[in-house]
Short mmCIF file of N, CA and C in Angstrom, two decimals:
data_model
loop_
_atom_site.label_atom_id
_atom_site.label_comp_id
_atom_site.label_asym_id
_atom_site.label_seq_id
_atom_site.Cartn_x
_atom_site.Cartn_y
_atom_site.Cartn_z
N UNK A 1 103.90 121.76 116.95
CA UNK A 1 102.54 121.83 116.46
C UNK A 1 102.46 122.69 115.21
N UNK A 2 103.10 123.84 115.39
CA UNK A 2 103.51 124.81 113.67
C UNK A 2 103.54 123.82 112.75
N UNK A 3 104.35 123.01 112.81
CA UNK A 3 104.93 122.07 111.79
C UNK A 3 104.03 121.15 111.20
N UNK A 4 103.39 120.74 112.00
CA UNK A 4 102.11 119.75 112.23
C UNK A 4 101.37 120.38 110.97
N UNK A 5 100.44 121.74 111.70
CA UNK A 5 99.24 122.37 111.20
C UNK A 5 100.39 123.32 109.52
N UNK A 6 101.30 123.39 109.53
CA UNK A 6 102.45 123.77 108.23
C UNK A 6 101.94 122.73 107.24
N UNK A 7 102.57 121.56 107.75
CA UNK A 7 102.40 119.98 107.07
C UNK A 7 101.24 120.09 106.34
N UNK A 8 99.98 120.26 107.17
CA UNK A 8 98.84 120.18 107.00
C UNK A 8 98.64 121.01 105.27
N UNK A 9 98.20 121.96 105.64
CA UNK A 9 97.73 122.92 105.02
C UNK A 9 99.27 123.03 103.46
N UNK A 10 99.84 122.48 103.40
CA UNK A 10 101.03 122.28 102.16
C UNK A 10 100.19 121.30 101.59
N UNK A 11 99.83 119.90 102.14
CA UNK A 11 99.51 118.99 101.67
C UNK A 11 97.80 118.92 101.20
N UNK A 12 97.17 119.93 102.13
CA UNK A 12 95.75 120.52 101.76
C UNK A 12 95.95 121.23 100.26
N UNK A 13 96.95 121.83 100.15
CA UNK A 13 96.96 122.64 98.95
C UNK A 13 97.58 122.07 97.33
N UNK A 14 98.21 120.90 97.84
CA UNK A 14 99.00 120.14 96.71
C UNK A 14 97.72 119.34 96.26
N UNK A 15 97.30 118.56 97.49
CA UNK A 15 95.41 117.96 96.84
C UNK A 15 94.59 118.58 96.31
N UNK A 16 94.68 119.74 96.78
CA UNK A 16 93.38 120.54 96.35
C UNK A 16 93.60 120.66 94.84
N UNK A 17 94.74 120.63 94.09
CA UNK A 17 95.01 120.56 92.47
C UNK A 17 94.66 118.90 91.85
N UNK A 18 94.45 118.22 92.60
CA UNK A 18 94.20 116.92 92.32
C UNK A 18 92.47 116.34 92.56
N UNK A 19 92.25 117.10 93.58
CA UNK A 19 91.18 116.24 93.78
C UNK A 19 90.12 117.61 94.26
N UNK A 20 88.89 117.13 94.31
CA UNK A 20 87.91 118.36 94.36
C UNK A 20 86.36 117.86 95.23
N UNK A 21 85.87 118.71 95.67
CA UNK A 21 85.01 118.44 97.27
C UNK A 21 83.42 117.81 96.54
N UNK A 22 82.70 117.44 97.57
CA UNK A 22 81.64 117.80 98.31
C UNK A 22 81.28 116.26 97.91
N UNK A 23 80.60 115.53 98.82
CA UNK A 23 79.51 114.21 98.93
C UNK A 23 78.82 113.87 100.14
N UNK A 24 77.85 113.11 100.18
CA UNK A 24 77.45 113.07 101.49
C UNK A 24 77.50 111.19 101.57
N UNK A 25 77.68 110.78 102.64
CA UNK A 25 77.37 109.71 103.26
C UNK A 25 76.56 108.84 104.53
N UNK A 26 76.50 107.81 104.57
CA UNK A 26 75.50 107.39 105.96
C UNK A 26 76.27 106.37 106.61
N UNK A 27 75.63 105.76 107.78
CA UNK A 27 76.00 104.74 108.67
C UNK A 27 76.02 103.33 108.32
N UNK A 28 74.32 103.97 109.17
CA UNK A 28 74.02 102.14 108.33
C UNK A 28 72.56 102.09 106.99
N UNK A 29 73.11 101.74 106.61
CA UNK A 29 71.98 101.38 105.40
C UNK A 29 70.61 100.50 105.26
N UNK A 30 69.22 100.94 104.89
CA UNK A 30 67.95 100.63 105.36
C UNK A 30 67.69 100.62 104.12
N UNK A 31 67.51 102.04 103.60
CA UNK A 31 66.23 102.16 102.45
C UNK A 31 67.74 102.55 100.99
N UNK A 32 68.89 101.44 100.71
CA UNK A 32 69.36 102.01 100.37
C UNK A 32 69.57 101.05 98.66
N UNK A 33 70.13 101.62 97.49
CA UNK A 33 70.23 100.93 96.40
C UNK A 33 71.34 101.03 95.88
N UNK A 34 72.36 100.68 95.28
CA UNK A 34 73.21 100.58 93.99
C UNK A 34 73.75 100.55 92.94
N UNK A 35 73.86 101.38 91.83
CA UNK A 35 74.83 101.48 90.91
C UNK A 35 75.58 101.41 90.82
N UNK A 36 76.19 100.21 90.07
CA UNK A 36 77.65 100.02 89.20
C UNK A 36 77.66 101.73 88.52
N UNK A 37 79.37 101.54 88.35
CA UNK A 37 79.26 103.23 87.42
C UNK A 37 80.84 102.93 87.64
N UNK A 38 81.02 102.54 86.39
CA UNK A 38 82.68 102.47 85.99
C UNK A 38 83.29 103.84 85.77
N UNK A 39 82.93 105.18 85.92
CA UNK A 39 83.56 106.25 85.82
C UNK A 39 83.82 106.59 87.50
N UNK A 40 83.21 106.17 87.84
CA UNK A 40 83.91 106.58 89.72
C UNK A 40 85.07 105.10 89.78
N UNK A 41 84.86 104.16 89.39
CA UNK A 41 86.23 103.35 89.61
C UNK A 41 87.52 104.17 88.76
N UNK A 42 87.28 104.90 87.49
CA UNK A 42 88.45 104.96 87.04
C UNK A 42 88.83 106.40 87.84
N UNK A 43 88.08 106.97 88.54
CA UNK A 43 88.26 108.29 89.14
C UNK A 43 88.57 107.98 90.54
N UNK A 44 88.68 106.52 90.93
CA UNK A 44 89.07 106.53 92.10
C UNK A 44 90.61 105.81 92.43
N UNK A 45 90.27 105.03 91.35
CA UNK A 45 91.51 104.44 90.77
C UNK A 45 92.86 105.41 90.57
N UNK A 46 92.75 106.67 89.45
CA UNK A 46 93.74 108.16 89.63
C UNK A 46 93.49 108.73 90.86
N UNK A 47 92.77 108.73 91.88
CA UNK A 47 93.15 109.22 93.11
C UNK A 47 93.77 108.55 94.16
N UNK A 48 93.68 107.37 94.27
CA UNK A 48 94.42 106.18 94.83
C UNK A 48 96.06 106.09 94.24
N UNK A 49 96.33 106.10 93.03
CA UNK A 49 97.60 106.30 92.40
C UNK A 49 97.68 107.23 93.13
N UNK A 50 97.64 108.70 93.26
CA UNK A 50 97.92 109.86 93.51
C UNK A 50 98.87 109.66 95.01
N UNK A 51 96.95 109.29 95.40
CA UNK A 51 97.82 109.03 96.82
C UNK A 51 98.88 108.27 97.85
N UNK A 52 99.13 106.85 96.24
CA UNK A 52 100.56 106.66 97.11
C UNK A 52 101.77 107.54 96.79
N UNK A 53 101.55 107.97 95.71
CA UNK A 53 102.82 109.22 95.65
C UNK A 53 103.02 110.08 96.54
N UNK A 54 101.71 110.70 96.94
CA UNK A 54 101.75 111.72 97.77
C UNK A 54 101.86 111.37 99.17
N UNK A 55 101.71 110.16 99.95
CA UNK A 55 102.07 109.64 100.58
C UNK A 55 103.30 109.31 100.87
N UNK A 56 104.17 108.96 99.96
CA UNK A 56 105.49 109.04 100.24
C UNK A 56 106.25 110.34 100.65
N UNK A 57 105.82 111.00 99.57
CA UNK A 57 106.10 112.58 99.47
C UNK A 57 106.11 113.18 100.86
N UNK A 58 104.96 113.23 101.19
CA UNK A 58 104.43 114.24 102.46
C UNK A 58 104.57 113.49 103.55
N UNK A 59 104.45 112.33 103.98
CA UNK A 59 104.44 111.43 105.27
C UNK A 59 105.73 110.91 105.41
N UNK A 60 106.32 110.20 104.22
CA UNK A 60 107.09 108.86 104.04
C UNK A 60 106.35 108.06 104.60
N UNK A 61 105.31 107.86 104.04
CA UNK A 61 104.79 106.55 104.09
C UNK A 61 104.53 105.79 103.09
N UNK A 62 105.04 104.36 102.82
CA UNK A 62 104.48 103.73 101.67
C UNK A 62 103.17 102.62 101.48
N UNK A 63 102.50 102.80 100.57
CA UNK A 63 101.06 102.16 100.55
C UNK A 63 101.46 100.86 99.01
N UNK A 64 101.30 100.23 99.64
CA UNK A 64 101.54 99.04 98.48
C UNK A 64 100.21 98.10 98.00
N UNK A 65 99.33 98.76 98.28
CA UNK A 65 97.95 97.79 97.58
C UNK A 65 97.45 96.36 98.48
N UNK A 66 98.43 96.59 100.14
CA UNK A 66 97.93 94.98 100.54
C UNK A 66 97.06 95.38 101.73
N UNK A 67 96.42 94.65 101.98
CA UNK A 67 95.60 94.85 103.56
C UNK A 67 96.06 95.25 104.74
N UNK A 68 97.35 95.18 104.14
CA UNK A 68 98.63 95.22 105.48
C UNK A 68 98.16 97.21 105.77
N UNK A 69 98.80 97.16 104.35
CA UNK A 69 99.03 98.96 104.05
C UNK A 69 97.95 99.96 104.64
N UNK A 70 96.77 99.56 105.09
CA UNK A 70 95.69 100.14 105.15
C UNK A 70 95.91 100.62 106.71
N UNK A 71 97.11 100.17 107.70
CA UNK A 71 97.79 100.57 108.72
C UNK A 71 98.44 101.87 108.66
N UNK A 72 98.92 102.15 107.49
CA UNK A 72 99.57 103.52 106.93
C UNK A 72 98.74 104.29 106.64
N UNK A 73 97.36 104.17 105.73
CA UNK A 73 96.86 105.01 105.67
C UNK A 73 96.52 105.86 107.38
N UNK A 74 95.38 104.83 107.77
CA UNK A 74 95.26 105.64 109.40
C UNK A 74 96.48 106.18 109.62
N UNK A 75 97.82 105.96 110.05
CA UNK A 75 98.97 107.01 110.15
C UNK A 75 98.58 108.00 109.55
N UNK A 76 98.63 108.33 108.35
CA UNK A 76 98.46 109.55 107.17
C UNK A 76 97.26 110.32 108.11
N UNK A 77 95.55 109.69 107.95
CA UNK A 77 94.26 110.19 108.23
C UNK A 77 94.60 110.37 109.43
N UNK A 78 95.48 110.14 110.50
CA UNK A 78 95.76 110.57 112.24
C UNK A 78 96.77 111.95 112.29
N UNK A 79 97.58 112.06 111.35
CA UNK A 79 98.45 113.21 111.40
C UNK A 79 97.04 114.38 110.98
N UNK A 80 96.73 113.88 109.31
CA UNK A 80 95.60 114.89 109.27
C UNK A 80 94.87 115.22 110.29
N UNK A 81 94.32 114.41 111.20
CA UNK A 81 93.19 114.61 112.17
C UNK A 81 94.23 115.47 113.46
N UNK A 82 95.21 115.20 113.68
CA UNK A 82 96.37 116.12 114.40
C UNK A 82 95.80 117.60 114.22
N UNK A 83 96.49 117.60 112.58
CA UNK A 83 96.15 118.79 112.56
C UNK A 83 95.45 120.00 111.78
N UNK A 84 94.32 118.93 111.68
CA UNK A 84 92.75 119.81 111.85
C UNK A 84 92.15 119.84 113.08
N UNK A 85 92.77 119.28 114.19
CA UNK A 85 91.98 119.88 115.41
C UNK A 85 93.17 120.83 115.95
N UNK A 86 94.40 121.18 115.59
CA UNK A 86 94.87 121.84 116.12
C UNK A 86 94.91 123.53 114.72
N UNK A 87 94.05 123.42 114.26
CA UNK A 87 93.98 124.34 112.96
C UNK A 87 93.03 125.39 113.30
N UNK A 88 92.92 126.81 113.30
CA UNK A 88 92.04 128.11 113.10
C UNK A 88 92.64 128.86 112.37
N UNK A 89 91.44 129.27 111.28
CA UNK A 89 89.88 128.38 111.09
C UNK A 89 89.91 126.96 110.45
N UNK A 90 89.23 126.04 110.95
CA UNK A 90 89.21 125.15 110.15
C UNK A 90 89.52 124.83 108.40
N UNK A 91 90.06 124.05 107.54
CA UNK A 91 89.67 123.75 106.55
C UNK A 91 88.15 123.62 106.23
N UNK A 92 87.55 123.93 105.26
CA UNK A 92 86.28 123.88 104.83
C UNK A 92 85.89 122.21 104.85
N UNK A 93 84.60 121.96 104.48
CA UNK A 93 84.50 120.34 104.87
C UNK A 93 84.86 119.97 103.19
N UNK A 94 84.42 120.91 102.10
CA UNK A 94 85.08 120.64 100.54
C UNK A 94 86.56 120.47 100.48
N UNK A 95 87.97 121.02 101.48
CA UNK A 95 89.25 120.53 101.59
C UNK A 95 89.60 119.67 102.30
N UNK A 96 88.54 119.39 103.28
CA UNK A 96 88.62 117.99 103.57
C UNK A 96 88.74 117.19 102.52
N UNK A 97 87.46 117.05 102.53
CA UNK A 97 86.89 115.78 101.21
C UNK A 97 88.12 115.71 100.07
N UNK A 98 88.57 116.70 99.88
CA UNK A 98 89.44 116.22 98.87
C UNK A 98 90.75 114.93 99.26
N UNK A 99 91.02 115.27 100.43
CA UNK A 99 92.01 114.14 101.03
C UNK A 99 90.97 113.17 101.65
N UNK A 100 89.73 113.15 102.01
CA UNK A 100 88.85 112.21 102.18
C UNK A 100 88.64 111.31 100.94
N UNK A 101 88.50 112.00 99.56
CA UNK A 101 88.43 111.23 98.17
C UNK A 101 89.90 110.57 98.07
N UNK A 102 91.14 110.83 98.00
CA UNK A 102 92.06 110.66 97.48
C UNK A 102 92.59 109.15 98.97
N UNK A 103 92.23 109.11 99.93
CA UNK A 103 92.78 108.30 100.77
C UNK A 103 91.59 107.15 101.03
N UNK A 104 90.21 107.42 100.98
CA UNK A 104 89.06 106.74 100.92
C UNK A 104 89.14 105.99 99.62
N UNK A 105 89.76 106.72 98.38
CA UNK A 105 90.09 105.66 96.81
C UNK A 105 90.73 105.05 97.15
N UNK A 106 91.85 104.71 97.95
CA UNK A 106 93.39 104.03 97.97
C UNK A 106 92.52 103.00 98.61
N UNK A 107 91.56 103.15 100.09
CA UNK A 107 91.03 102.15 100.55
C UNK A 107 90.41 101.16 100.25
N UNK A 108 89.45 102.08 99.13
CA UNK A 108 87.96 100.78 98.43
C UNK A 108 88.93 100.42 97.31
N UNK A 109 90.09 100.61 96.82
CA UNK A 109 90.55 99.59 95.50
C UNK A 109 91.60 98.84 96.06
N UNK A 110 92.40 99.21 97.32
CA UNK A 110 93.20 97.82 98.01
C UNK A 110 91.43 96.72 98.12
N UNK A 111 90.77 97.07 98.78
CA UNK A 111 89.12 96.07 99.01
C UNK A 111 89.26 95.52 97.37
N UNK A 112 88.82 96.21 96.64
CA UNK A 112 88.38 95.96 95.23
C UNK A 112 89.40 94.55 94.67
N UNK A 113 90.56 95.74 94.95
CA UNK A 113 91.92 94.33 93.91
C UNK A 113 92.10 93.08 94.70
N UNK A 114 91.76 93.18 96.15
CA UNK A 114 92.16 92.06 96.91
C UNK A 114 91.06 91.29 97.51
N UNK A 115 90.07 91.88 97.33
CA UNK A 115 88.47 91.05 97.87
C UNK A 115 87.55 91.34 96.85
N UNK A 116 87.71 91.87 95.66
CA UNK A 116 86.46 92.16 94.66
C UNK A 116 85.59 93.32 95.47
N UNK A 117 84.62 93.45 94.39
CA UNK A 117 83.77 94.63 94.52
C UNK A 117 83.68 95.79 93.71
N UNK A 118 82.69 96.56 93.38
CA UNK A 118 82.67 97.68 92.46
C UNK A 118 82.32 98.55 92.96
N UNK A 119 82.63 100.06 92.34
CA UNK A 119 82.41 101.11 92.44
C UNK A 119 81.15 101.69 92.05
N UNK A 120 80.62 102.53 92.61
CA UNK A 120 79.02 102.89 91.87
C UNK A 120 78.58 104.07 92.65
N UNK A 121 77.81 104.43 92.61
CA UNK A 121 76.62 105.49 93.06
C UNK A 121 75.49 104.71 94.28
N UNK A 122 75.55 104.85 95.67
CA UNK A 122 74.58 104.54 96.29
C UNK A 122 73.67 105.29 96.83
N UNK A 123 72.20 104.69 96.64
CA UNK A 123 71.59 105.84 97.14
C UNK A 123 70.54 105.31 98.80
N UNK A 124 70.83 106.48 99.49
CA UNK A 124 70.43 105.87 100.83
C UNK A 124 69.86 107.48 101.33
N UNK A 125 68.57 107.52 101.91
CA UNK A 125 67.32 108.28 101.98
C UNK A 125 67.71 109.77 101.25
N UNK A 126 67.46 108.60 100.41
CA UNK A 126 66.98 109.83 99.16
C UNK A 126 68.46 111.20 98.72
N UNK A 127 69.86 110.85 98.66
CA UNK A 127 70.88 111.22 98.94
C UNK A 127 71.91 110.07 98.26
N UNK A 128 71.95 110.58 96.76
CA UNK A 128 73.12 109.86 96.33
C UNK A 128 74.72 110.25 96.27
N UNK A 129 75.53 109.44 96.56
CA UNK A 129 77.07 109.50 96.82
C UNK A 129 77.95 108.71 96.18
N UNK A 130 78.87 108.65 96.11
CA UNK A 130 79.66 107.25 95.61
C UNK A 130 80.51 106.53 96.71
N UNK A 131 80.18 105.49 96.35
CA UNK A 131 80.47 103.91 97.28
C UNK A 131 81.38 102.88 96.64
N UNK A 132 80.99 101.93 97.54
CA UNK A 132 81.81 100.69 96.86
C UNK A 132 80.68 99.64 97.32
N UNK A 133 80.47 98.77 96.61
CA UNK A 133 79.77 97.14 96.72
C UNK A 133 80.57 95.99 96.78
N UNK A 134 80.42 95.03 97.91
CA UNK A 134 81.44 93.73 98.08
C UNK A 134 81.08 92.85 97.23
N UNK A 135 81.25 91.96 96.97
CA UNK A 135 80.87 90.75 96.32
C UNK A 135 79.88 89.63 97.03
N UNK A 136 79.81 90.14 98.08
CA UNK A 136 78.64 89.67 98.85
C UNK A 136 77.76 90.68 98.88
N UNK A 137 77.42 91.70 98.66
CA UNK A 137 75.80 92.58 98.31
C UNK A 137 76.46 93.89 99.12
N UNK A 138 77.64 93.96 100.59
CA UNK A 138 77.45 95.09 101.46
C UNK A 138 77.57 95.95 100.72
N UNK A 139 77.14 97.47 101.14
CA UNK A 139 77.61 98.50 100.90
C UNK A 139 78.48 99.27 101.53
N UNK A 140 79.77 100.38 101.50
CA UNK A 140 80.30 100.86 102.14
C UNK A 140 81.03 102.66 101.37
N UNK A 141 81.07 102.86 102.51
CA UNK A 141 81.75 104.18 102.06
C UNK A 141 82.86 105.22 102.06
N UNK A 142 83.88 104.45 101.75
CA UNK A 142 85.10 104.86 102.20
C UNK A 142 85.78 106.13 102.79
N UNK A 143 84.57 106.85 101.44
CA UNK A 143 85.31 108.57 101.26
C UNK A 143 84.78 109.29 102.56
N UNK A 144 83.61 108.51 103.02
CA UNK A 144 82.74 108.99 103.85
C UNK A 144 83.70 108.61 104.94
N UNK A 145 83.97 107.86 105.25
CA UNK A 145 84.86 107.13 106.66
C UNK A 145 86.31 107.88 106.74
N UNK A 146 86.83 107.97 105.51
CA UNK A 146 88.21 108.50 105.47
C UNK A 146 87.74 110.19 106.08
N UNK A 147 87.05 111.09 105.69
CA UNK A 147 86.76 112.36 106.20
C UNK A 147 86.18 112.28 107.89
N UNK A 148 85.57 111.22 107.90
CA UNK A 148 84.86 111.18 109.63
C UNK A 148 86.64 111.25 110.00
N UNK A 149 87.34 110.55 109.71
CA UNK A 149 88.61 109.98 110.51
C UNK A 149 89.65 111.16 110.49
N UNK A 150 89.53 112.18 109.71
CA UNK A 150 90.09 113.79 109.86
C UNK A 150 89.98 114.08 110.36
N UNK A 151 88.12 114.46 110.63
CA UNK A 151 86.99 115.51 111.08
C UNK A 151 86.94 114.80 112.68
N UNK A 152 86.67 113.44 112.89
CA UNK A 152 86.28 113.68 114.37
C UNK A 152 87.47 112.83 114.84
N UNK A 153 88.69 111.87 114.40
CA UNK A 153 89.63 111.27 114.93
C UNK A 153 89.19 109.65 115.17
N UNK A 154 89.66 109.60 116.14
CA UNK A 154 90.25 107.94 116.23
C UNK A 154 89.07 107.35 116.22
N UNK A 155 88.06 107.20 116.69
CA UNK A 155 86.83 106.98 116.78
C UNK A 155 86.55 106.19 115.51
N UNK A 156 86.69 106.66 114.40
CA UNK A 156 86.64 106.35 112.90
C UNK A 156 87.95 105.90 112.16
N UNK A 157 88.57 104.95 113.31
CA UNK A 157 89.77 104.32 112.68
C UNK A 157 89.20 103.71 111.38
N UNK A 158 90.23 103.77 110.20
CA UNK A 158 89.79 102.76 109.05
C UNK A 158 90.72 101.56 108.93
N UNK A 159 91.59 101.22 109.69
CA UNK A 159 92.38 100.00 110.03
C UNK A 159 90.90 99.17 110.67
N UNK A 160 90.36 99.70 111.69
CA UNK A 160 88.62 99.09 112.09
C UNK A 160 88.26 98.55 111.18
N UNK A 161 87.70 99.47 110.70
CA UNK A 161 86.47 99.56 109.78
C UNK A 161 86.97 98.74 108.33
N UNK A 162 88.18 99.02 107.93
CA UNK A 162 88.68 97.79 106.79
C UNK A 162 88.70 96.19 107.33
N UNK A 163 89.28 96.20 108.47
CA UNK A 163 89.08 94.90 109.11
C UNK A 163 87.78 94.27 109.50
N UNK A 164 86.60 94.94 110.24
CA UNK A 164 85.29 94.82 110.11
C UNK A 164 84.75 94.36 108.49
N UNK A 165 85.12 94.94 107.47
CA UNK A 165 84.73 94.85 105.83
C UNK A 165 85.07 93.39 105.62
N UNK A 166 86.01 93.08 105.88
CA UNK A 166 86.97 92.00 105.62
C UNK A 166 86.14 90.50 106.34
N UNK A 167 85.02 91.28 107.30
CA UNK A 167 84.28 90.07 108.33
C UNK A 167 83.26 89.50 107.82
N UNK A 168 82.77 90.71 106.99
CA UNK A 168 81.08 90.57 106.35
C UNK A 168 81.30 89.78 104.97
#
């Protein structure tokens, strides 16, 4: 478990030079709208690169851009979720998010390159974040899903929840 919560907190600290905190997200969407905003694709785009490097690096795991790969990520987001529940004091929810941004990018641009869709700003009660839009109208939130899947575990598989995307 040392090794685990070791792992952890090396790889908390190598992101934390890459990528940087705080957004909020929702469930399901009611009162909610959309912006395109080509500066969160190219910012998600360098965090997605990042993270297959660092993925190899820290896991040995490799992420190759196919629907397949999105099996590896959950590996990656399940070790994390290992060990942030076996961690005191917690990581802050801003060192989360940073491996929530960097593994939530890898997700919405495998979606993007292989099912279309853009990157943008959504806003849902009154609380804007950045998202992704399908080519059929959904909205979704990767970064948001990738941190639930740290923070509370299996519950918030994104092997699910990419496969669910894949339905709508």
């Amino acid at each position: 478990m040392k090794t685990i919560v070791r792992c952890f907190l090396v790889a908390l600290m190598a992101l934390m030079t890459c990528f940087n905190g705080g957004a909020a997200f929702a469930e399901t969407p009611s009162d909610q709208s959309f912006s395109p905003d080509p500066k969160i694709q190219k910012i998600a785009e360098a965090y997605s690169l990042d993270t297959v490097d660092f993925s190899m690096k820290q896991f040995g795991i490799k992420l190759d851009w196919s629907d397949a790969s999105i099996a590896n990520v959950e590996q990656a987001l399940a070790q994390m979720n290992s060990s942030y529940v076996g961690t005191t004091p917690k990581p802050t929810d801003d060192q989360v998010m940073s491996f929530a941004k960097a593994y939530g990018s890898y997700v919405g641009e495998v979606y993007r390159r292989n099912h279309g869709g853009e990157w943008g700003m959504v806003t849902l009660g009154g609380n804007r974040f950045p998202g992704m839009r399908t080519t059929s109208g959904a909205s979704f939130w990767p970064w948001g899903r990738a941190f639930n899947r740290i923070t509370k575990g299996a519950e918030d598989n994104v092997t699910d929840y990419y496969m669910a995307l894949l339905k709508k």
